[in-house]
JSON list of C-alpha atoms in Angstrom, two decimals:
[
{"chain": "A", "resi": 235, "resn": "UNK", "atom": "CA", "xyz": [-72.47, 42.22, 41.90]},
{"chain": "A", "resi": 236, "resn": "UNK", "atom": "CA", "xyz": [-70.89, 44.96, 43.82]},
{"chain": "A", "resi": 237, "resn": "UNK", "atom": "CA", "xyz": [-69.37, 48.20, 42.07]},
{"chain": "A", "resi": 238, "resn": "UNK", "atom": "CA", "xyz": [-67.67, 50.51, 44.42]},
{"chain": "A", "resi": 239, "resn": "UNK", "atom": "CA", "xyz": [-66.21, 53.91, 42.75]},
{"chain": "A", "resi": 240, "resn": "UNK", "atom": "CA", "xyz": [-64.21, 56.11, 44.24]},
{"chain": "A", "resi": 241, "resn": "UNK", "atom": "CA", "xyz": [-61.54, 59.11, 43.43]},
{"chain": "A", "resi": 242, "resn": "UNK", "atom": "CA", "xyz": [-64.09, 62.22, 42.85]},
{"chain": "A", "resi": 243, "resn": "UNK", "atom": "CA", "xyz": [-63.27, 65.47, 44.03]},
{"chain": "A", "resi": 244, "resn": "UNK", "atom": "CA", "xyz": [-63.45, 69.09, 43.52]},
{"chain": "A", "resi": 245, "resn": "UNK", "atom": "CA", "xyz": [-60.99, 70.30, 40.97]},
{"chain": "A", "resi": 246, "resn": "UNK", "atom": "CA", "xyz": [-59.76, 73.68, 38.89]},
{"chain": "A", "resi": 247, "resn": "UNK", "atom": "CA", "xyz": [-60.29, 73.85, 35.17]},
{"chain": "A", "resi": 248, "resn": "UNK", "atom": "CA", "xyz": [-57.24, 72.31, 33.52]},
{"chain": "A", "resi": 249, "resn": "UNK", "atom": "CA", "xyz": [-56.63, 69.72, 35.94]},
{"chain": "A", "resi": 250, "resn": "UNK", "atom": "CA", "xyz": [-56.87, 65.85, 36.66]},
{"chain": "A", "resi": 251, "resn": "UNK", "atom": "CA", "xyz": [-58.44, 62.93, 38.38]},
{"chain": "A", "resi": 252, "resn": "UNK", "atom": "CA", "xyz": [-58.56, 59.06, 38.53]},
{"chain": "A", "resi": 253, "resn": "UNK", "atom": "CA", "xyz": [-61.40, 57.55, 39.65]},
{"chain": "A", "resi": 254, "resn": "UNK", "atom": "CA", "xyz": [-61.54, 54.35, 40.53]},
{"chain": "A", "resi": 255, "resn": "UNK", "atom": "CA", "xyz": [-63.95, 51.31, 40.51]},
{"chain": "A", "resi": 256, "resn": "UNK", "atom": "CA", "xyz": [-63.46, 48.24, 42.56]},
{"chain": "A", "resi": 257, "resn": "UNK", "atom": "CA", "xyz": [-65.56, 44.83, 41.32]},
{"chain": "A", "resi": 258, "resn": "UNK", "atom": "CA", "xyz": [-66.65, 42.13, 43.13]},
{"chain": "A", "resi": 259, "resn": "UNK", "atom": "CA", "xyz": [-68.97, 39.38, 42.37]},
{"chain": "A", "resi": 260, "resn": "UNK", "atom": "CA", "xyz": [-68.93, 38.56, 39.37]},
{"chain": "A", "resi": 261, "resn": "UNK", "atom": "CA", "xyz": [-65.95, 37.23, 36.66]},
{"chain": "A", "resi": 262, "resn": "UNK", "atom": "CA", "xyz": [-64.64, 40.98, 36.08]},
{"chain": "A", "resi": 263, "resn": "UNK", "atom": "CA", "xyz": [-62.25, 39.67, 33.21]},
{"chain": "A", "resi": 264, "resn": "UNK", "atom": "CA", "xyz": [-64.90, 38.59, 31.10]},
{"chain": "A", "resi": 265, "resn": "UNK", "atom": "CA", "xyz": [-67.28, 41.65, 30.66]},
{"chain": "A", "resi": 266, "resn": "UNK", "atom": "CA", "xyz": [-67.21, 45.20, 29.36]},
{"chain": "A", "resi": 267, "resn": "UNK", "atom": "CA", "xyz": [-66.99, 48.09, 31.85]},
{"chain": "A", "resi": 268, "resn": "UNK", "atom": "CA", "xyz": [-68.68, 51.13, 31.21]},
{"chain": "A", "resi": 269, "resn": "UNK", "atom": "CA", "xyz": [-68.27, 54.90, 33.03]},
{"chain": "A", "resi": 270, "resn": "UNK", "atom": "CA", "xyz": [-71.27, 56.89, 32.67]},
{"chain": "A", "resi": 271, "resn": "UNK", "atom": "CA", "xyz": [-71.88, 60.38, 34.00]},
{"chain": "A", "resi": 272, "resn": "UNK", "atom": "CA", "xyz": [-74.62, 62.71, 35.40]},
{"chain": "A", "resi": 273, "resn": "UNK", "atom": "CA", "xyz": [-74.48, 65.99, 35.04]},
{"chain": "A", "resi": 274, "resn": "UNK", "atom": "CA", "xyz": [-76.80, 68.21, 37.64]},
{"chain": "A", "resi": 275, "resn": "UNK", "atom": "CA", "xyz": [-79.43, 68.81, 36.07]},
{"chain": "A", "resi": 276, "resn": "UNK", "atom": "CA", "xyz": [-79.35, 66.04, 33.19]},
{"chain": "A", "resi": 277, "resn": "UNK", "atom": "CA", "xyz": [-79.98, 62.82, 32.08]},
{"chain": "A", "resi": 278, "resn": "UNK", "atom": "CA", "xyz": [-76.90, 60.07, 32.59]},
{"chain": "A", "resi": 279, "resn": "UNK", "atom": "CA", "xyz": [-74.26, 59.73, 29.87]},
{"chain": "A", "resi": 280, "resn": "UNK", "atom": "CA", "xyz": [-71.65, 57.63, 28.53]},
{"chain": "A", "resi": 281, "resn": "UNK", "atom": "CA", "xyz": [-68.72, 58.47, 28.82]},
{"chain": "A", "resi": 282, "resn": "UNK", "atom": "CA", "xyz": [-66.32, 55.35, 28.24]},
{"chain": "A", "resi": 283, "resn": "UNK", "atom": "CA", "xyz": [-66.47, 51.24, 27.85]},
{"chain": "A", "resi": 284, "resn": "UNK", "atom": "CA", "xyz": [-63.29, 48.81, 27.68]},
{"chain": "A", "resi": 285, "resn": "UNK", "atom": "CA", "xyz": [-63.78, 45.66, 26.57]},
{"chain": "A", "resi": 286, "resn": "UNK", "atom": "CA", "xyz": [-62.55, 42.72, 28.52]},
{"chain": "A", "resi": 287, "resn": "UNK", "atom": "CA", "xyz": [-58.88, 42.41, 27.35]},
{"chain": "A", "resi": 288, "resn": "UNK", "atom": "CA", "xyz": [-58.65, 45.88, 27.92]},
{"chain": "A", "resi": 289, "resn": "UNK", "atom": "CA", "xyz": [-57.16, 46.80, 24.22]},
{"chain": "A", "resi": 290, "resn": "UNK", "atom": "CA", "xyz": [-60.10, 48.35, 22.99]},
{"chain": "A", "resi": 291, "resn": "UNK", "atom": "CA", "xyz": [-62.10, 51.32, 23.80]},
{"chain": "A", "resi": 292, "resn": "UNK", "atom": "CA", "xyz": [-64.62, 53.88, 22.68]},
{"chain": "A", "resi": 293, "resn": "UNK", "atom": "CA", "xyz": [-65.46, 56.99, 24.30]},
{"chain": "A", "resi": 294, "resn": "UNK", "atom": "CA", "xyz": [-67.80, 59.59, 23.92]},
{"chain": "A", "resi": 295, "resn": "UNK", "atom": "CA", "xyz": [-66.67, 62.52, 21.72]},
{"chain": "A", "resi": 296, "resn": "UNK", "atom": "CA", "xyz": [-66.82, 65.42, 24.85]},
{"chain": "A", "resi": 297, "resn": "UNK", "atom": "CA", "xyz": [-64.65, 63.41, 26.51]},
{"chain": "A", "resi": 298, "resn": "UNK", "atom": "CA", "xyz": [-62.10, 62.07, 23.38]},
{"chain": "A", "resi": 299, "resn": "UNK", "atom": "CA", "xyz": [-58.76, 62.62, 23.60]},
{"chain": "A", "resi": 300, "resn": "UNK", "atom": "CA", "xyz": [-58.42, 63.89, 27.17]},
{"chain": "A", "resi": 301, "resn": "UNK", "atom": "CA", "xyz": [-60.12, 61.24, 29.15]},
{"chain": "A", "resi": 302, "resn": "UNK", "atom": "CA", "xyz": [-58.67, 57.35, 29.82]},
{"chain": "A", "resi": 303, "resn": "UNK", "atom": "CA", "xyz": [-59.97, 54.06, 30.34]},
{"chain": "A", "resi": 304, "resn": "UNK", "atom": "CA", "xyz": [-58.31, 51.33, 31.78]},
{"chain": "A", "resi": 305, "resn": "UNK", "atom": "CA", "xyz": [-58.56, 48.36, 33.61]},
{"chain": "A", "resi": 306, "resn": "UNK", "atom": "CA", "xyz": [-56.73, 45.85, 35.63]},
{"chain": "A", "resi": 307, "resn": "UNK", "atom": "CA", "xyz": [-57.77, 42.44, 35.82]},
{"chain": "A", "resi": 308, "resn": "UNK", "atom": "CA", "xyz": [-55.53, 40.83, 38.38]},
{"chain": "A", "resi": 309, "resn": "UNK", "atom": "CA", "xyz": [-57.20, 44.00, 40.69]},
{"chain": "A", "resi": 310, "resn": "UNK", "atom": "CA", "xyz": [-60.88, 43.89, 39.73]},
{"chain": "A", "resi": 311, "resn": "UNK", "atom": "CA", "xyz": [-60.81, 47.43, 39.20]},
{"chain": "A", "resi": 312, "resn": "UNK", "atom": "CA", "xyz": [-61.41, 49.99, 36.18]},
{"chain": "A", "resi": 313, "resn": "UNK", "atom": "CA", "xyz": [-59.86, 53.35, 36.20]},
{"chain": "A", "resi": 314, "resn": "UNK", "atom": "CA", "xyz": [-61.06, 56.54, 34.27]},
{"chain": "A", "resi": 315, "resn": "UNK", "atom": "CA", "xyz": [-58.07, 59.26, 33.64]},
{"chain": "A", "resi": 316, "resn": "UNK", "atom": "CA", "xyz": [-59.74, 62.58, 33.55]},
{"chain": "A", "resi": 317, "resn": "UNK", "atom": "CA", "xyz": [-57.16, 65.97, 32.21]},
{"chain": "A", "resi": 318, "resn": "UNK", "atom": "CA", "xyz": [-57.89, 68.93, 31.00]},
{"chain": "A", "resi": 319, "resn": "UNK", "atom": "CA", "xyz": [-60.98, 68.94, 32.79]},
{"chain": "A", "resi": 320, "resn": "UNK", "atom": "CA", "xyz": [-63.68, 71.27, 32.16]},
{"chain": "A", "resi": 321, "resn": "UNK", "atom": "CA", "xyz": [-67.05, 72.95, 33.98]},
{"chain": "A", "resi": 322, "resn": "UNK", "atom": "CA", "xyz": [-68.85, 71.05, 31.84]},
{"chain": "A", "resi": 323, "resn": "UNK", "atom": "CA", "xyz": [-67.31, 67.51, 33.31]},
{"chain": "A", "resi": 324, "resn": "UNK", "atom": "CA", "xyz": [-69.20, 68.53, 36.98]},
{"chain": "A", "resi": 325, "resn": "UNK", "atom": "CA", "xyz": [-70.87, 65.47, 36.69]},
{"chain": "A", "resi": 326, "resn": "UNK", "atom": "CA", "xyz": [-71.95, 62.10, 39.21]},
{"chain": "A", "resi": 327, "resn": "UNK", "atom": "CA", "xyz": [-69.43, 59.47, 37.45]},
{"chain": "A", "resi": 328, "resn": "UNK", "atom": "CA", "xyz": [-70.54, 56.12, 37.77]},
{"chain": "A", "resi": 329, "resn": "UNK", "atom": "CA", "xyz": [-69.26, 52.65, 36.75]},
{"chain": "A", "resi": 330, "resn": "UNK", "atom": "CA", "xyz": [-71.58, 50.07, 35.27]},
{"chain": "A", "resi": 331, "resn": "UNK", "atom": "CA", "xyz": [-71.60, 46.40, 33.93]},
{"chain": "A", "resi": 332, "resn": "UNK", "atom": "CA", "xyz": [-74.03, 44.55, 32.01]},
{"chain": "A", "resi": 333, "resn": "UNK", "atom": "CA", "xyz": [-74.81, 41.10, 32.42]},
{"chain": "A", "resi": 334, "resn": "UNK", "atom": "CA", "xyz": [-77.49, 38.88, 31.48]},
{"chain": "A", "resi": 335, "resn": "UNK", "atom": "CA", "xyz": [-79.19, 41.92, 29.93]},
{"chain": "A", "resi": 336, "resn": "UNK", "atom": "CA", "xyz": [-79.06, 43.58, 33.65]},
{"chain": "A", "resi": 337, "resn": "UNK", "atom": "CA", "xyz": [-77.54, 47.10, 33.82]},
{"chain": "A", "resi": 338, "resn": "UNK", "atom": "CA", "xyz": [-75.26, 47.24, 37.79]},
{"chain": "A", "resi": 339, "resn": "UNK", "atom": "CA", "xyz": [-74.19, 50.37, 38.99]},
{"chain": "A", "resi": 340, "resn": "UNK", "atom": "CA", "xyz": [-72.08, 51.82, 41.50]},
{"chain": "A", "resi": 341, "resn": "UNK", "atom": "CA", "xyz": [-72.96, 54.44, 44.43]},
{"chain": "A", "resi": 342, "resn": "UNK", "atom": "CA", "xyz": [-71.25, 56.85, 42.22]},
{"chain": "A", "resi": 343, "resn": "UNK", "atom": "CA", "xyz": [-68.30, 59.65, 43.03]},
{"chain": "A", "resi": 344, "resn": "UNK", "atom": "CA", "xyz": [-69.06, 63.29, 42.70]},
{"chain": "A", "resi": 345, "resn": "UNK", "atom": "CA", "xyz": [-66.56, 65.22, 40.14]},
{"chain": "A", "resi": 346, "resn": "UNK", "atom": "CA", "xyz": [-66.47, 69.04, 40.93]},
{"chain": "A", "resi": 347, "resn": "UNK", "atom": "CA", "xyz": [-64.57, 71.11, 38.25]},
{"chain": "A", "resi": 348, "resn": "UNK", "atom": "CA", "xyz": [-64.82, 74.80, 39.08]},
{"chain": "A", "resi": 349, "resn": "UNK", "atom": "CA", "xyz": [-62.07, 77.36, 40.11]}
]
């Protein structure tokens, strides 16, 4: 299982990012994908999941209504839309997967929100 994210930046309040993450290794169609985040300083969060059709979502309520999920099968990949960022979204973002009760994880990409 390989999970490769990628996308992060530094960013002024306000504005946007897509991160992506690439999957390899395992049947990406058939699983949840997760975003999580960690803040400096913190313990890891969720932030997002899809499930495998990709027409169902939940999110985490800081995030609700200005953050995206989405994924495309035929690529392998899962994307996280990120507007109206804030401070508080400075965070490590990093994709995950469960299978057969085993957590994967990306490398993660750094998200930098400050003016």
């Amino acid at each position: 299982v390989q999970l490769v994210e990628s996308g992060g930046g530094l960013v002024q309040p306000g504005g946007s990012l897509r991160l992506s993450c690439a999957a390899s290794g395992f049947p990406f169609s058939s699983y949840h994908m997760k975003w999580y985040r960690q803040p400096p300083g913190k313990q890891r969060e969720f932030v997002a999941l899809i499930i495998p059709t990709g027409d169902g979502t939940h999110y985490a309520d800081s995030v609700k209504g200005r953050f995206t999920i989405s994924r495309d099968n035929a690529k392998n990949t899962v994307y996280l839309q990120m507007n109206s960022l804030k401070p508080e979204d400075t965070a490590v973002y990093y994709c995950a997967v469960l299978i057969s009760s085993q957590d994967y994880w990306g490398q993660g990409t750094q998200v930098t929100v400050s003016a």
